[in-house]
């Protein structure tokens, strides 16, 4: 009997999650592909993971098949892991906080650290009279709830003497936030790359926080579903996958143009934009350090103080070591 069948229905997804899973084309997978190989279920965004693994040759000789499922942001990825619909995925700093606050069954298994320590931005239109974060008081801001962008907004407001009560957040998915920003329905948009670079290059958007790196929760994480980690074979495959991703990002740092072109083919976004993103992004996949935990714990405490999660969380309790050296 397959490991997925043995698990049975270990949790029922909410109605909203069901819609997200349907949109992501998730189809209750079996344990084995048609060729008899086991299946590893990987959640992705428009993050270039598939393209960097492909272009770097890291998908060659896999001892398993990969079933890819695409999501719009990190929170639904955490929900999918908790619902035993994916095994492993890459998310930003905030989704694990929100997931831990809800008691979701997942673990943080590796850190993905950006060399430039810059993941998110608060953007305003080129002709906006908003020139600083302080000017956002009373303004409408598009942001995807529970994402790293949400965390960046909290940190940037705090650093400038403001809170969420001083602004009007509009909780929108990245595509909806982009549409609202471009049509002038919001005053600002909090988002991450490649959307930041796309907005700056194509729309002339201005980044209010480009000189405030200390307000950017730049750490990202590989997460895995707890039931998947409890299955010995799947755990080995998750470890193998994360190791391959680490090597793929080493390759990407040395071949940014090739990486960007492959990413453009995968995502449908502009090649010019994604080559530019690839040239400035150098990702290191490594074990989760005590410093990483402390940094995300600080952000978790800020979420709790702002009333954005139901209570305090202990980030160390959702970290599992041993998946990457």
PDB file of N, CA and C in Angstrom, residues 236-320:
ATOM      1  N   UNK A 236      14.210  10.932   3.043  1.00  0.00           N
ATOM      2  CA  UNK A 236      15.455  10.844   2.273  1.00  0.00           C
ATOM      3  C   UNK A 236      15.349  11.622   0.969  1.00  0.00           C
ATOM      4  N   UNK A 237      14.188  11.536   0.328  1.00  0.00           N
ATOM      5  CA  UNK A 237      14.006  12.251  -0.933  1.00  0.00           C
ATOM      6  C   UNK A 237      13.950  13.762  -0.714  1.00  0.00           C
ATOM      7  N   UNK A 238      13.341  14.190   0.369  1.00  0.00           N
ATOM      8  CA  UNK A 238      13.307  15.618   0.695  1.00  0.00           C
ATOM      9  C   UNK A 238      14.726  16.130   0.927  1.00  0.00           C
ATOM     10  N   UNK A 239      15.515  15.375   1.679  1.00  0.00           N
ATOM     11  CA  UNK A 239      16.901  15.749   1.929  1.00  0.00           C
ATOM     12  C   UNK A 239      17.689  15.834   0.631  1.00  0.00           C
ATOM     13  N   UNK A 240      17.480  14.873  -0.247  1.00  0.00           N
ATOM     14  CA  UNK A 240      18.155  14.869  -1.545  1.00  0.00           C
ATOM     15  C   UNK A 240      17.749  16.092  -2.356  1.00  0.00           C
ATOM     16  N   UNK A 241      16.457  16.409  -2.354  1.00  0.00           N
ATOM     17  CA  UNK A 241      15.950  17.545  -3.125  1.00  0.00           C
ATOM     18  C   UNK A 241      16.565  18.853  -2.633  1.00  0.00           C
ATOM     19  N   UNK A 242      16.599  19.054  -1.330  1.00  0.00           N
ATOM     20  CA  UNK A 242      17.151  20.293  -0.774  1.00  0.00           C
ATOM     21  C   UNK A 242      18.637  20.408  -1.103  1.00  0.00           C
ATOM     22  N   UNK A 243      19.345  19.292  -1.065  1.00  0.00           N
ATOM     23  CA  UNK A 243      20.753  19.307  -1.444  1.00  0.00           C
ATOM     24  C   UNK A 243      20.943  19.684  -2.904  1.00  0.00           C
ATOM     25  N   UNK A 244      20.080  19.177  -3.763  1.00  0.00           N
ATOM     26  CA  UNK A 244      20.142  19.531  -5.182  1.00  0.00           C
ATOM     27  C   UNK A 244      19.833  21.009  -5.390  1.00  0.00           C
ATOM     28  N   UNK A 245      18.865  21.535  -4.627  1.00  0.00           N
ATOM     29  CA  UNK A 245      18.527  22.948  -4.747  1.00  0.00           C
ATOM     30  C   UNK A 245      19.717  23.810  -4.319  1.00  0.00           C
ATOM     31  N   UNK A 246      20.405  23.389  -3.286  1.00  0.00           N
ATOM     32  CA  UNK A 246      21.597  24.127  -2.847  1.00  0.00           C
ATOM     33  C   UNK A 246      22.627  24.192  -3.976  1.00  0.00           C
ATOM     34  N   UNK A 247      22.901  23.065  -4.609  1.00  0.00           N
ATOM     35  CA  UNK A 247      23.876  23.042  -5.694  1.00  0.00           C
ATOM     36  C   UNK A 247      23.382  23.851  -6.888  1.00  0.00           C
ATOM     37  N   UNK A 248      22.077  23.826  -7.130  1.00  0.00           N
ATOM     38  CA  UNK A 248      21.509  24.580  -8.252  1.00  0.00           C
ATOM     39  C   UNK A 248      21.699  26.085  -8.064  1.00  0.00           C
ATOM     40  N   UNK A 249      21.551  26.564  -6.834  1.00  0.00           N
ATOM     41  CA  UNK A 249      21.722  27.990  -6.584  1.00  0.00           C
ATOM     42  C   UNK A 249      23.201  28.398  -6.629  1.00  0.00           C
ATOM     43  N   UNK A 250      24.094  27.480  -6.313  1.00  0.00           N
ATOM     44  CA  UNK A 250      25.521  27.761  -6.509  1.00  0.00           C
ATOM     45  C   UNK A 250      25.777  27.977  -7.994  1.00  0.00           C
ATOM     46  N   UNK A 251      25.224  27.090  -8.810  1.00  0.00           N
ATOM     47  CA  UNK A 251      25.342  27.220 -10.267  1.00  0.00           C
ATOM     48  C   UNK A 251      24.724  28.530 -10.746  1.00  0.00           C
ATOM     49  N   UNK A 252      23.560  28.891 -10.218  1.00  0.00           N
ATOM     50  CA  UNK A 252      22.870  30.111 -10.643  1.00  0.00           C
ATOM     51  C   UNK A 252      23.713  31.347 -10.364  1.00  0.00           C
ATOM     52  N   UNK A 253      24.426  31.344  -9.227  1.00  0.00           N
ATOM     53  CA  UNK A 253      25.277  32.475  -8.906  1.00  0.00           C
ATOM     54  C   UNK A 253      26.394  32.668  -9.914  1.00  0.00           C
ATOM     55  N   UNK A 254      26.779  31.578 -10.566  1.00  0.00           N
ATOM     56  CA  UNK A 254      27.849  31.627 -11.564  1.00  0.00           C
ATOM     57  C   UNK A 254      27.307  31.792 -12.978  1.00  0.00           C
ATOM     58  N   UNK A 255      26.022  31.549 -13.174  1.00  0.00           N
ATOM     59  CA  UNK A 255      25.406  31.601 -14.508  1.00  0.00           C
ATOM     60  C   UNK A 255      24.076  32.350 -14.465  1.00  0.00           C
ATOM     61  N   UNK A 256      24.072  33.611 -14.010  1.00  0.00           N
ATOM     62  CA  UNK A 256      22.809  34.330 -13.828  1.00  0.00           C
ATOM     63  C   UNK A 256      22.016  34.550 -15.112  1.00  0.00           C
ATOM     64  N   UNK A 257      22.707  34.793 -16.220  1.00  0.00           N
ATOM     65  CA  UNK A 257      21.981  35.042 -17.466  1.00  0.00           C
ATOM     66  C   UNK A 257      21.241  33.786 -17.922  1.00  0.00           C
ATOM     67  N   UNK A 258      21.902  32.658 -17.851  1.00  0.00           N
ATOM     68  CA  UNK A 258      21.265  31.406 -18.248  1.00  0.00           C
ATOM     69  C   UNK A 258      20.104  31.074 -17.318  1.00  0.00           C
ATOM     70  N   UNK A 259      20.318  31.326 -16.022  1.00  0.00           N
ATOM     71  CA  UNK A 259      19.249  31.106 -15.044  1.00  0.00           C
ATOM     72  C   UNK A 259      18.057  32.006 -15.333  1.00  0.00           C
ATOM     73  N   UNK A 260      18.311  33.285 -15.571  1.00  0.00           N
ATOM     74  CA  UNK A 260      17.224  34.229 -15.826  1.00  0.00           C
ATOM     75  C   UNK A 260      16.427  33.885 -17.072  1.00  0.00           C
ATOM     76  N   UNK A 261      17.106  33.448 -18.101  1.00  0.00           N
ATOM     77  CA  UNK A 261      16.407  33.083 -19.344  1.00  0.00           C
ATOM     78  C   UNK A 261      15.512  31.862 -19.124  1.00  0.00           C
ATOM     79  N   UNK A 262      16.018  30.880 -18.390  1.00  0.00           N
ATOM     80  CA  UNK A 262      15.203  29.704 -18.097  1.00  0.00           C
ATOM     81  C   UNK A 262      14.021  30.046 -17.220  1.00  0.00           C
ATOM     82  N   UNK A 263      14.226  30.932 -16.271  1.00  0.00           N
ATOM     83  CA  UNK A 263      13.162  31.394 -15.376  1.00  0.00           C
ATOM     84  C   UNK A 263      12.077  32.103 -16.176  1.00  0.00           C
ATOM     85  N   UNK A 264      12.474  32.895 -17.169  1.00  0.00           N
ATOM     86  CA  UNK A 264      11.502  33.600 -18.015  1.00  0.00           C
ATOM     87  C   UNK A 264      10.651  32.610 -18.800  1.00  0.00           C
ATOM     88  N   UNK A 265      11.268  31.576 -19.320  1.00  0.00           N
ATOM     89  CA  UNK A 265      10.519  30.563 -20.065  1.00  0.00           C
ATOM     90  C   UNK A 265       9.526  29.859 -19.161  1.00  0.00           C
ATOM     91  N   UNK A 266       9.936  29.609 -17.923  1.00  0.00           N
ATOM     92  CA  UNK A 266       9.067  28.910 -16.975  1.00  0.00           C
ATOM     93  C   UNK A 266       7.878  29.762 -16.551  1.00  0.00           C
ATOM     94  N   UNK A 267       8.138  31.038 -16.266  1.00  0.00           N
ATOM     95  CA  UNK A 267       7.120  31.889 -15.646  1.00  0.00           C
ATOM     96  C   UNK A 267       6.290  32.708 -16.615  1.00  0.00           C
ATOM     97  N   UNK A 268       6.833  32.939 -17.822  1.00  0.00           N
ATOM     98  CA  UNK A 268       6.135  33.805 -18.762  1.00  0.00           C
ATOM     99  C   UNK A 268       6.412  35.280 -18.532  1.00  0.00           C
ATOM    100  N   UNK A 269       7.242  35.607 -17.537  1.00  0.00           N
ATOM    101  CA  UNK A 269       7.622  36.992 -17.289  1.00  0.00           C
ATOM    102  C   UNK A 269       8.754  37.392 -18.228  1.00  0.00           C
ATOM    103  N   UNK A 270       9.028  38.684 -18.288  1.00  0.00           N
ATOM    104  CA  UNK A 270      10.030  39.225 -19.195  1.00  0.00           C
ATOM    105  C   UNK A 270      11.424  38.658 -18.929  1.00  0.00           C
ATOM    106  N   UNK A 271      12.110  38.269 -20.012  1.00  0.00           N
ATOM    107  CA  UNK A 271      13.478  37.776 -19.880  1.00  0.00           C
ATOM    108  C   UNK A 271      14.389  38.866 -19.342  1.00  0.00           C
ATOM    109  N   UNK A 272      14.196  40.104 -19.790  1.00  0.00           N
ATOM    110  CA  UNK A 272      15.017  41.215 -19.312  1.00  0.00           C
ATOM    111  C   UNK A 272      14.880  41.386 -17.799  1.00  0.00           C
ATOM    112  N   UNK A 273      13.650  41.287 -17.315  1.00  0.00           N
ATOM    113  CA  UNK A 273      13.399  41.434 -15.885  1.00  0.00           C
ATOM    114  C   UNK A 273      14.054  40.309 -15.102  1.00  0.00           C
ATOM    115  N   UNK A 274      13.868  39.087 -15.550  1.00  0.00           N
ATOM    116  CA  UNK A 274      14.355  37.951 -14.771  1.00  0.00           C
ATOM    117  C   UNK A 274      15.868  37.771 -14.855  1.00  0.00           C
ATOM    118  N   UNK A 275      16.487  38.175 -15.932  1.00  0.00           N
ATOM    119  CA  UNK A 275      17.945  38.173 -15.965  1.00  0.00           C
ATOM    120  C   UNK A 275      18.471  39.203 -14.968  1.00  0.00           C
ATOM    121  N   UNK A 276      17.802  40.359 -14.905  1.00  0.00           N
ATOM    122  CA  UNK A 276      18.204  41.389 -13.946  1.00  0.00           C
ATOM    123  C   UNK A 276      18.063  40.888 -12.515  1.00  0.00           C
ATOM    124  N   UNK A 277      16.969  40.177 -12.224  1.00  0.00           N
ATOM    125  CA  UNK A 277      16.774  39.618 -10.882  1.00  0.00           C
ATOM    126  C   UNK A 277      17.840  38.566 -10.583  1.00  0.00           C
ATOM    127  N   UNK A 278      18.089  37.699 -11.548  1.00  0.00           N
ATOM    128  CA  UNK A 278      19.074  36.624 -11.348  1.00  0.00           C
ATOM    129  C   UNK A 278      20.469  37.184 -11.104  1.00  0.00           C
ATOM    130  N   UNK A 279      20.787  38.305 -11.736  1.00  0.00           N
ATOM    131  CA  UNK A 279      22.119  38.895 -11.579  1.00  0.00           C
ATOM    132  C   UNK A 279      22.338  39.481 -10.187  1.00  0.00           C
ATOM    133  N   UNK A 280      21.255  39.911  -9.529  1.00  0.00           N
ATOM    134  CA  UNK A 280      21.425  40.510  -8.201  1.00  0.00           C
ATOM    135  C   UNK A 280      21.098  39.550  -7.064  1.00  0.00           C
ATOM    136  N   UNK A 281      20.511  38.414  -7.381  1.00  0.00           N
ATOM    137  CA  UNK A 281      20.133  37.459  -6.343  1.00  0.00           C
ATOM    138  C   UNK A 281      21.128  36.303  -6.272  1.00  0.00           C
ATOM    139  N   UNK A 282      21.712  36.138  -5.111  1.00  0.00           N
ATOM    140  CA  UNK A 282      22.592  35.001  -4.854  1.00  0.00           C
ATOM    141  C   UNK A 282      22.055  34.303  -3.605  1.00  0.00           C
ATOM    142  N   UNK A 283      21.488  33.123  -3.785  1.00  0.00           N
ATOM    143  CA  UNK A 283      20.855  32.407  -2.680  1.00  0.00           C
ATOM    144  C   UNK A 283      21.746  31.301  -2.126  1.00  0.00           C
ATOM    145  N   UNK A 284      21.845  31.264  -0.813  1.00  0.00           N
ATOM    146  CA  UNK A 284      22.601  30.206  -0.143  1.00  0.00           C
ATOM    147  C   UNK A 284      21.620  29.330   0.641  1.00  0.00           C
ATOM    148  N   UNK A 285      21.594  28.046   0.328  1.00  0.00           N
ATOM    149  CA  UNK A 285      20.763  27.086   1.051  1.00  0.00           C
ATOM    150  C   UNK A 285      21.644  26.432   2.102  1.00  0.00           C
ATOM    151  N   UNK A 286      21.237  26.525   3.367  1.00  0.00           N
ATOM    152  CA  UNK A 286      22.081  26.048   4.462  1.00  0.00           C
ATOM    153  C   UNK A 286      21.231  25.615   5.651  1.00  0.00           C
ATOM    154  N   UNK A 287      21.843  24.948   6.637  1.00  0.00           N
ATOM    155  CA  UNK A 287      21.080  24.583   7.835  1.00  0.00           C
ATOM    156  C   UNK A 287      20.567  25.826   8.552  1.00  0.00           C
ATOM    157  N   UNK A 288      19.487  25.674   9.284  1.00  0.00           N
ATOM    158  CA  UNK A 288      18.905  26.777  10.040  1.00  0.00           C
ATOM    159  C   UNK A 288      19.788  27.050  11.261  1.00  0.00           C
ATOM    160  N   UNK A 289      20.264  28.279  11.406  1.00  0.00           N
ATOM    161  CA  UNK A 289      21.144  28.636  12.514  1.00  0.00           C
ATOM    162  C   UNK A 289      20.346  29.229  13.671  1.00  0.00           C
ATOM    163  N   UNK A 290      20.989  29.326  14.816  1.00  0.00           N
ATOM    164  CA  UNK A 290      20.355  29.966  15.970  1.00  0.00           C
ATOM    165  C   UNK A 290      20.034  31.425  15.661  1.00  0.00           C
ATOM    166  N   UNK A 291      20.892  32.068  14.872  1.00  0.00           N
ATOM    167  CA  UNK A 291      20.664  33.464  14.492  1.00  0.00           C
ATOM    168  C   UNK A 291      19.433  33.591  13.608  1.00  0.00           C
ATOM    169  N   UNK A 292      19.227  32.615  12.721  1.00  0.00           N
ATOM    170  CA  UNK A 292      18.028  32.624  11.870  1.00  0.00           C
ATOM    171  C   UNK A 292      16.772  32.510  12.726  1.00  0.00           C
ATOM    172  N   UNK A 293      16.809  31.596  13.669  1.00  0.00           N
ATOM    173  CA  UNK A 293      15.658  31.392  14.547  1.00  0.00           C
ATOM    174  C   UNK A 293      15.363  32.663  15.335  1.00  0.00           C
ATOM    175  N   UNK A 294      16.411  33.298  15.846  1.00  0.00           N
ATOM    176  CA  UNK A 294      16.225  34.521  16.630  1.00  0.00           C
ATOM    177  C   UNK A 294      15.626  35.632  15.783  1.00  0.00           C
ATOM    178  N   UNK A 295      16.074  35.746  14.540  1.00  0.00           N
ATOM    179  CA  UNK A 295      15.561  36.792  13.657  1.00  0.00           C
ATOM    180  C   UNK A 295      14.085  36.586  13.353  1.00  0.00           C
ATOM    181  N   UNK A 296      13.705  35.350  13.075  1.00  0.00           N
ATOM    182  CA  UNK A 296      12.304  35.085  12.748  1.00  0.00           C
ATOM    183  C   UNK A 296      11.441  35.121  14.006  1.00  0.00           C
ATOM    184  N   UNK A 297      12.021  34.775  15.145  1.00  0.00           N
ATOM    185  CA  UNK A 297      11.269  34.896  16.398  1.00  0.00           C
ATOM    186  C   UNK A 297      10.921  36.364  16.667  1.00  0.00           C
ATOM    187  N   UNK A 298      11.851  37.252  16.370  1.00  0.00           N
ATOM    188  CA  UNK A 298      11.599  38.685  16.549  1.00  0.00           C
ATOM    189  C   UNK A 298      10.442  39.135  15.659  1.00  0.00           C
ATOM    190  N   UNK A 299      10.429  38.636  14.412  1.00  0.00           N
ATOM    191  CA  UNK A 299       9.333  38.977  13.506  1.00  0.00           C
ATOM    192  C   UNK A 299       8.021  38.370  14.000  1.00  0.00           C
ATOM    193  N   UNK A 300       8.084  37.141  14.515  1.00  0.00           N
ATOM    194  CA  UNK A 300       6.883  36.489  15.047  1.00  0.00           C
ATOM    195  C   UNK A 300       6.303  37.285  16.213  1.00  0.00           C
ATOM    196  N   UNK A 301       7.179  37.794  17.061  1.00  0.00           N
ATOM    197  CA  UNK A 301       6.715  38.601  18.190  1.00  0.00           C
ATOM    198  C   UNK A 301       6.050  39.878  17.709  1.00  0.00           C
ATOM    199  N   UNK A 302       6.567  40.446  16.625  1.00  0.00           N
ATOM    200  CA  UNK A 302       5.968  41.655  16.058  1.00  0.00           C
ATOM    201  C   UNK A 302       4.581  41.357  15.498  1.00  0.00           C
ATOM    202  N   UNK A 303       4.430  40.203  14.823  1.00  0.00           N
ATOM    203  CA  UNK A 303       3.112  39.787  14.327  1.00  0.00           C
ATOM    204  C   UNK A 303       2.128  39.650  15.485  1.00  0.00           C
ATOM    205  N   UNK A 304       2.589  39.042  16.577  1.00  0.00           N
ATOM    206  CA  UNK A 304       1.711  38.837  17.731  1.00  0.00           C
ATOM    207  C   UNK A 304       1.318  40.170  18.366  1.00  0.00           C
ATOM    208  N   UNK A 305       2.295  41.060  18.529  1.00  0.00           N
ATOM    209  CA  UNK A 305       2.019  42.371  19.128  1.00  0.00           C
ATOM    210  C   UNK A 305       1.033  43.174  18.291  1.00  0.00           C
ATOM    211  N   UNK A 306       1.098  43.000  16.970  1.00  0.00           N
ATOM    212  CA  UNK A 306       0.205  43.727  16.072  1.00  0.00           C
ATOM    213  C   UNK A 306      -1.176  43.079  15.976  1.00  0.00           C
ATOM    214  N   UNK A 307      -1.351  41.918  16.617  1.00  0.00           N
ATOM    215  CA  UNK A 307      -2.628  41.228  16.556  1.00  0.00           C
ATOM    216  C   UNK A 307      -2.881  40.533  15.228  1.00  0.00           C
ATOM    217  N   UNK A 308      -1.804  40.295  14.461  1.00  0.00           N
ATOM    218  CA  UNK A 308      -1.943  39.667  13.147  1.00  0.00           C
ATOM    219  C   UNK A 308      -1.935  38.147  13.213  1.00  0.00           C
ATOM    220  N   UNK A 309      -1.582  37.586  14.371  1.00  0.00           N
ATOM    221  CA  UNK A 309      -1.720  36.156  14.618  1.00  0.00           C
ATOM    222  C   UNK A 309      -2.398  36.006  15.987  1.00  0.00           C
ATOM    223  N   UNK A 310      -3.034  34.865  16.248  1.00  0.00           N
ATOM    224  CA  UNK A 310      -3.838  34.722  17.468  1.00  0.00           C
ATOM    225  C   UNK A 310      -3.056  34.695  18.782  1.00  0.00           C
ATOM    226  N   UNK A 311      -1.753  34.506  18.724  1.00  0.00           N
ATOM    227  CA  UNK A 311      -0.977  34.459  19.965  1.00  0.00           C
ATOM    228  C   UNK A 311       0.495  34.293  19.662  1.00  0.00           C
ATOM    229  N   UNK A 312       1.310  34.210  20.704  1.00  0.00           N
ATOM    230  CA  UNK A 312       2.744  34.051  20.527  1.00  0.00           C
ATOM    231  C   UNK A 312       3.082  32.651  20.010  1.00  0.00           C
ATOM    232  N   UNK A 313       4.168  32.561  19.261  1.00  0.00           N
ATOM    233  CA  UNK A 313       4.627  31.270  18.753  1.00  0.00           C
ATOM    234  C   UNK A 313       6.102  31.084  19.089  1.00  0.00           C
ATOM    235  N   UNK A 314       6.513  29.830  19.171  1.00  0.00           N
ATOM    236  CA  UNK A 314       7.908  29.478  19.427  1.00  0.00           C
ATOM    237  C   UNK A 314       8.491  28.914  18.136  1.00  0.00           C
ATOM    238  N   UNK A 315       9.256  29.739  17.423  1.00  0.00           N
ATOM    239  CA  UNK A 315       9.777  29.319  16.121  1.00  0.00           C
ATOM    240  C   UNK A 315      10.695  28.106  16.241  1.00  0.00           C
ATOM    241  N   UNK A 316      11.480  28.032  17.301  1.00  0.00           N
ATOM    242  CA  UNK A 316      12.402  26.899  17.464  1.00  0.00           C
ATOM    243  C   UNK A 316      11.661  25.565  17.464  1.00  0.00           C
ATOM    244  N   UNK A 317      10.407  25.581  17.886  1.00  0.00           N
ATOM    245  CA  UNK A 317       9.641  24.337  17.981  1.00  0.00           C
ATOM    246  C   UNK A 317       9.233  23.785  16.621  1.00  0.00           C
ATOM    247  N   UNK A 318       9.307  24.599  15.570  1.00  0.00           N
ATOM    248  CA  UNK A 318       8.932  24.111  14.242  1.00  0.00           C
ATOM    249  C   UNK A 318      10.149  23.948  13.337  1.00  0.00           C
ATOM    250  N   UNK A 319      11.344  23.941  13.925  1.00  0.00           N
ATOM    251  CA  UNK A 319      12.572  23.709  13.171  1.00  0.00           C
ATOM    252  C   UNK A 319      13.009  22.258  13.357  1.00  0.00           C
ATOM    253  N   UNK A 320      13.351  21.617  12.262  1.00  0.00           N
ATOM    254  CA  UNK A 320      13.884  20.246  12.329  1.00  0.00           C
ATOM    255  C   UNK A 320      15.228  20.187  11.621  1.00  0.00           C
TER     256      UNK A 320
END
